[in-house]
Tab-separated table of C-alpha atoms in Angstrom:
chain	number	residue	atom	x	y	z
Z	1	MET	CA	84.918	84.200	95.683
Z	2	THR	CA	86.846	82.082	93.384
Z	3	LYS	CA	85.905	80.430	90.368
Z	4	ASN	CA	85.264	77.189	92.255
Z	5	GLY	CA	83.215	78.959	94.853
Z	6	LYS	CA	85.746	78.526	97.789
Z	7	ARG	CA	85.886	81.245	100.321
Z	8	VAL	CA	88.323	81.078	103.382
Z	9	ALA	CA	87.844	83.196	106.474
Z	10	TRP	CA	90.279	83.368	109.436
Z	11	VAL	CA	88.738	84.184	112.782
Z	12	THR	CA	91.059	85.189	115.722
Z	13	GLY	CA	89.543	84.791	119.215
Z	14	GLY	CA	87.603	81.973	117.649
Z	15	GLY	CA	87.301	79.815	120.565
Z	16	SER	CA	84.480	81.645	122.487
Z	17	GLY	CA	82.060	84.629	122.304
Z	18	ILE	CA	81.924	86.633	119.299
Z	19	GLY	CA	84.473	84.981	117.402
Z	20	GLU	CA	83.001	81.477	118.054
Z	21	ALA	CA	79.575	82.946	116.665
Z	22	GLY	CA	81.137	84.573	113.838
Z	23	ALA	CA	83.065	81.495	112.818
Z	24	GLU	CA	79.800	79.317	112.859
Z	25	ALA	CA	77.905	81.888	110.815
Z	26	LEU	CA	80.397	82.169	108.246
Z	27	ALA	CA	80.775	78.493	107.953
Z	28	ALA	CA	77.153	78.260	107.698
Z	29	ASP	CA	77.532	80.741	104.897
Z	30	GLY	CA	79.941	78.273	103.130
Z	31	PHE	CA	83.151	79.839	104.065
Z	32	THR	CA	86.057	77.438	104.894
Z	33	VAL	CA	86.872	78.697	108.430
Z	34	VAL	CA	90.112	78.749	110.378
Z	35	VAL	CA	89.781	79.610	113.981
Z	36	SER	CA	92.504	80.918	115.999
Z	37	GLY	CA	92.940	81.528	119.773
Z	38	ARG	CA	95.163	80.612	122.765
Z	39	ARG	CA	93.234	77.498	123.905
Z	40	ALA	CA	93.388	74.445	121.835
Z	41	ASP	CA	90.670	72.568	123.429
Z	42	ALA	CA	88.139	75.604	122.903
Z	43	LEU	CA	89.116	75.741	119.231
Z	44	ASP	CA	88.748	72.082	118.888
Z	45	ALA	CA	85.274	72.094	120.281
Z	46	VAL	CA	84.159	74.966	117.928
Z	47	VAL	CA	85.751	73.087	114.787
Z	48	ALA	CA	83.701	69.902	116.002
Z	49	LYS	CA	80.493	72.071	116.026
Z	50	ILE	CA	80.926	73.336	112.634
Z	51	THR	CA	81.906	70.112	111.124
Z	52	ALA	CA	79.038	68.408	112.727
Z	53	LYS	CA	76.793	70.718	110.820
Z	54	GLY	CA	78.598	69.888	107.620
Z	55	GLY	CA	80.790	72.944	107.608
Z	56	ALA	CA	84.509	73.194	106.919
Z	57	ALA	CA	86.696	74.316	109.669
Z	58	GLU	CA	90.128	73.912	111.034
Z	59	ALA	CA	92.024	75.292	114.210
Z	60	ILE	CA	95.477	77.013	114.692
Z	61	ALA	CA	96.430	77.771	118.373
Z	62	LEU	CA	97.853	81.224	118.505
Z	63	ASP	CA	98.622	84.228	120.589
Z	64	VAL	CA	98.028	87.363	118.494
Z	65	ALA	CA	100.327	89.325	120.477
Z	66	ASP	CA	103.088	87.101	118.986
Z	67	VAL	CA	103.879	89.019	115.680
Z	68	ASP	CA	106.078	85.982	114.201
Z	69	ALA	CA	103.363	83.447	115.232
Z	70	VAL	CA	100.657	85.476	113.552
Z	71	THR	CA	102.695	85.697	110.317
Z	72	ALA	CA	103.206	81.946	110.482
Z	73	ALA	CA	99.616	81.417	110.843
Z	74	ALA	CA	98.645	83.460	107.887
Z	75	ASP	CA	101.366	81.885	105.672
Z	76	ARG	CA	100.006	78.470	106.693
Z	77	ILE	CA	96.317	79.376	105.818
Z	78	VAL	CA	97.670	80.548	102.317
Z	79	ALA	CA	99.713	77.421	101.785
Z	80	THR	CA	96.850	75.200	102.568
Z	81	HIS	CA	94.082	76.880	100.924
Z	82	GLY	CA	95.629	79.451	98.471
Z	83	ARG	CA	93.891	82.435	99.631
Z	84	ILE	CA	92.190	84.468	102.708
Z	85	ASP	CA	89.147	86.167	101.846
Z	86	CYS	CA	87.934	87.387	105.030
Z	87	LEU	CA	89.694	88.101	108.362
Z	88	VAL	CA	87.722	88.569	111.672
Z	89	ASN	CA	89.831	90.146	114.474
Z	90	SER	CA	87.955	89.024	117.527
Z	91	ALA	CA	90.615	88.346	119.961
Z	92	GLY	CA	90.189	90.811	122.901
Z	93	ILE	CA	90.545	90.877	126.644
Z	94	ASN	CA	89.921	93.265	129.531
Z	95	VAL	CA	91.219	93.304	133.146
Z	96	PRO	CA	89.640	93.481	136.426
Z	97	LYS	CA	91.864	96.402	137.647
Z	98	ARG	CA	90.521	98.831	135.119
Z	99	SER	CA	90.131	102.362	136.595
Z	100	TRP	CA	92.829	104.968	137.166
Z	101	ALA	CA	92.709	104.216	140.871
Z	102	ASP	CA	94.091	100.505	140.621
Z	103	MET	CA	95.218	100.345	136.835
Z	104	GLU	CA	98.442	98.501	136.545
Z	105	LEU	CA	100.890	98.871	133.862
Z	106	ASP	CA	101.099	95.241	133.095
Z	107	GLY	CA	97.318	95.246	132.660
Z	108	TRP	CA	97.744	98.284	130.164
Z	109	ASN	CA	100.554	96.800	128.228
Z	110	LYS	CA	98.525	93.239	127.922
Z	111	LEU	CA	95.529	95.037	126.719
Z	112	VAL	CA	97.691	97.168	124.008
Z	113	GLU	CA	99.498	94.083	122.929
Z	114	ILE	CA	96.325	91.936	122.257
Z	115	ASN	CA	93.478	94.436	121.645
Z	116	LEU	CA	95.661	96.665	119.342
Z	117	ASN	CA	99.139	95.326	118.500
Z	118	GLY	CA	97.262	91.875	117.683
Z	119	VAL	CA	94.494	93.633	115.354
Z	120	LEU	CA	97.499	95.231	113.435
Z	121	TYR	CA	99.604	92.065	113.198
Z	122	CYS	CA	96.763	90.042	111.781
Z	123	MET	CA	95.857	92.875	109.403
Z	124	ARG	CA	99.217	93.013	108.076
Z	125	ALA	CA	99.771	89.347	107.821
Z	126	VAL	CA	96.778	88.929	105.424
Z	127	LEU	CA	97.687	91.759	103.293
Z	128	PRO	CA	99.976	90.169	100.649
Z	129	ALA	CA	97.479	87.462	99.993
Z	130	MET	CA	94.542	89.914	99.879
Z	131	ARG	CA	96.520	92.350	97.381
Z	132	ALA	CA	97.483	89.554	95.136
Z	133	GLN	CA	93.752	88.582	94.999
Z	134	ARG	CA	92.793	92.326	94.635
Z	135	ASP	CA	89.825	91.336	97.032
Z	136	GLY	CA	89.480	90.879	100.771
Z	137	CYS	CA	87.223	91.918	103.779
Z	138	ILE	CA	88.701	92.677	107.179
Z	139	ILE	CA	86.357	92.891	110.185
Z	140	ASN	CA	87.722	94.270	113.401
Z	141	VAL	CA	85.618	93.802	116.435
Z	142	SER	CA	85.907	96.939	118.575
Z	143	SER	CA	83.430	98.114	120.918
Z	144	TRP	CA	80.688	100.584	121.828
Z	145	ALA	CA	83.668	101.862	123.999
Z	146	GLY	CA	85.501	102.428	120.877
Z	147	ARG	CA	82.930	105.149	119.939
Z	148	HIS	CA	81.618	106.470	123.488
Z	149	VAL	CA	83.922	106.897	126.389
Z	150	SER	CA	82.537	105.686	129.781
Z	151	LYS	CA	84.243	104.707	133.042
Z	152	MET	CA	83.185	101.067	133.420
Z	153	PRO	CA	85.444	99.594	130.388
Z	154	GLY	CA	88.532	101.579	131.839
Z	155	PRO	CA	91.299	103.743	129.928
Z	156	ALA	CA	93.220	100.883	128.485
Z	157	TYR	CA	90.055	98.905	126.973
Z	158	THR	CA	88.695	102.366	125.894
Z	159	THR	CA	91.905	103.514	124.553
Z	160	THR	CA	92.689	100.425	122.349
Z	161	LYS	CA	89.122	100.138	121.126
Z	162	HIS	CA	89.115	103.819	119.774
Z	163	ALA	CA	92.301	102.980	118.167
Z	164	VAL	CA	91.112	100.051	116.418
Z	165	LEU	CA	88.338	102.342	114.850
Z	166	ALA	CA	90.981	104.766	113.475
Z	167	LEU	CA	93.064	101.805	112.135
Z	168	THR	CA	90.129	100.534	110.451
Z	169	HIS	CA	89.298	103.814	108.599
Z	170	SER	CA	93.059	104.204	107.756
Z	171	PHE	CA	93.281	100.863	106.207
Z	172	ASN	CA	90.302	101.680	103.980
Z	173	MET	CA	91.956	105.095	102.950
Z	174	ASP	CA	94.992	103.220	101.655
Z	175	GLU	CA	93.758	99.913	100.623
Z	176	CYS	CA	90.307	100.584	98.886
Z	177	VAL	CA	92.575	101.137	95.746
Z	178	ASN	CA	93.559	97.497	95.949
Z	179	GLY	CA	89.935	96.334	96.242
Z	180	LEU	CA	90.388	95.819	100.008
Z	181	ARG	CA	87.731	96.850	102.553
Z	182	ALA	CA	87.430	96.745	106.289
Z	183	CYS	CA	84.621	97.278	108.825
Z	184	CYS	CA	84.878	98.306	112.436
Z	185	LEU	CA	82.178	96.420	114.448
Z	186	MET	CA	81.299	98.241	117.622
Z	187	PRO	CA	79.067	96.354	119.878
Z	188	ALA	CA	77.633	97.467	123.154
Z	189	GLU	CA	77.327	94.967	125.594
Z	190	VAL	CA	77.229	91.257	124.749
Z	191	ALA	CA	76.696	88.325	126.815
Z	192	THR	CA	80.105	86.587	126.466
Z	193	PRO	CA	82.785	85.004	128.991
Z	194	ILE	CA	84.763	88.383	128.957
Z	195	LEU	CA	81.872	89.636	131.331
Z	196	LYS	CA	83.276	87.498	134.130
Z	197	MET	CA	86.452	89.723	134.067
Z	198	ARG	CA	84.432	92.823	135.173
Z	199	PRO	CA	84.713	94.208	138.738
Z	200	VAL	CA	81.041	93.643	138.890
Z	201	VAL	CA	79.671	90.868	136.942
Z	202	PRO	CA	76.188	91.735	135.445
Z	203	SER	CA	73.223	89.875	136.723
Z	204	ALA	CA	71.543	86.963	134.665
Z	205	GLN	CA	68.573	89.178	133.966
Z	206	ASP	CA	70.941	91.870	132.677
Z	207	GLN	CA	72.788	89.557	130.602
Z	208	ALA	CA	69.591	88.245	128.934
Z	209	ARG	CA	68.783	91.796	127.830
Z	210	MET	CA	72.302	92.256	126.186
Z	211	LEU	CA	73.221	91.373	122.748
Z	212	GLN	CA	73.855	87.692	122.393
Z	213	PRO	CA	76.824	86.316	120.435
Z	214	ASP	CA	74.574	84.942	117.700
Z	215	ASP	CA	73.438	88.438	117.015
Z	216	LEU	CA	77.222	89.380	116.275
Z	217	GLY	CA	77.734	86.145	114.254
Z	218	ARG	CA	74.790	87.070	111.895
Z	219	THR	CA	76.272	90.648	111.590
Z	220	ILE	CA	79.670	89.414	110.796
Z	221	ALA	CA	78.409	87.056	108.200
Z	222	PHE	CA	76.350	89.862	106.744
Z	223	VAL	CA	79.446	92.263	106.190
Z	224	ALA	CA	81.479	89.365	104.750
Z	225	SER	CA	78.729	88.312	102.170
Z	226	MET	CA	78.726	91.883	100.846
Z	227	PRO	CA	79.742	92.066	97.250
Z	228	PRO	CA	83.420	93.193	96.654
Z	229	HIS	CA	82.268	97.010	95.661
Z	230	VAL	CA	80.738	97.523	99.049
Z	231	CYS	CA	82.687	98.843	101.872
Z	232	VAL	CA	80.707	98.579	105.255
Z	233	ASN	CA	82.919	100.987	107.201
Z	234	GLU	CA	81.494	100.857	110.609
Z	235	ILE	CA	78.521	99.177	112.589
Z	236	LEU	CA	77.602	100.541	115.982
Z	237	ILE	CA	75.225	98.110	117.454
Z	238	SER	CA	73.576	97.861	120.963
Z	239	PRO	CA	70.690	95.986	122.543
Z	240	THR	CA	67.482	97.711	122.768
Z	241	TRP	CA	67.639	97.865	126.517
Z	242	ASN	CA	70.941	99.646	126.465
Z	243	ARG	CA	72.224	99.907	130.122
Z	244	SER	CA	74.221	103.101	129.280
Z	245	PHE	CA	71.067	104.632	128.372
Z	246	VAL	CA	68.704	103.549	131.373
Z	247	GLY	CA	71.397	104.216	134.061
Z	248	GLY	CA	72.768	100.628	134.670
Z	249	LEU	CA	76.344	101.815	133.786
């Protein structure tokens, strides 16, 4: 935190789901929040919700698969606010055609570009500011599928989420000497709009038993609030009623 108490967080995928909940929780904790995503209208709605509660927020429309746009967004945040204290990489997708039987290379490439390359692009973009500060926290939203392989998420999603876990630990190995730390957040099923992309959409009853976006928002705010000498390397979190344990997946 700066001497005047200002902390700045950048949340990708901030227009819905986990990213939206994380942005709201960070704003409630006093962060100035910049939300990014591909849908400007969704971002504006999140900003309006945060500011209506007295928080500070703004939006930057962004496709994280565009490395030049990512760099420009990070530069804009630093130029406006002077720093970036927390990056939450929450942008992520899956596709309906996700088994080996129907997987398409276009779908594979799209997932790699957003779920993996986009995470790397954002991490690299904030490094100059965080190194200069000798302080910074990065939270990479992976998945239960980043730890446990199962059929339902599909090979592309599972592979990218495993890679995000490795990327996070590699970052900590190199950047701990610069006062930087990263957490890989691996939630099991969360009731977010991405569920609509599944070949079989879970029932309302099943979704009510899942983790909710606010659960992840609180978790993100917890990690971001830890003092600089603490690195929460990874968090594996699931609903108590875990469908992978009870035979629902």
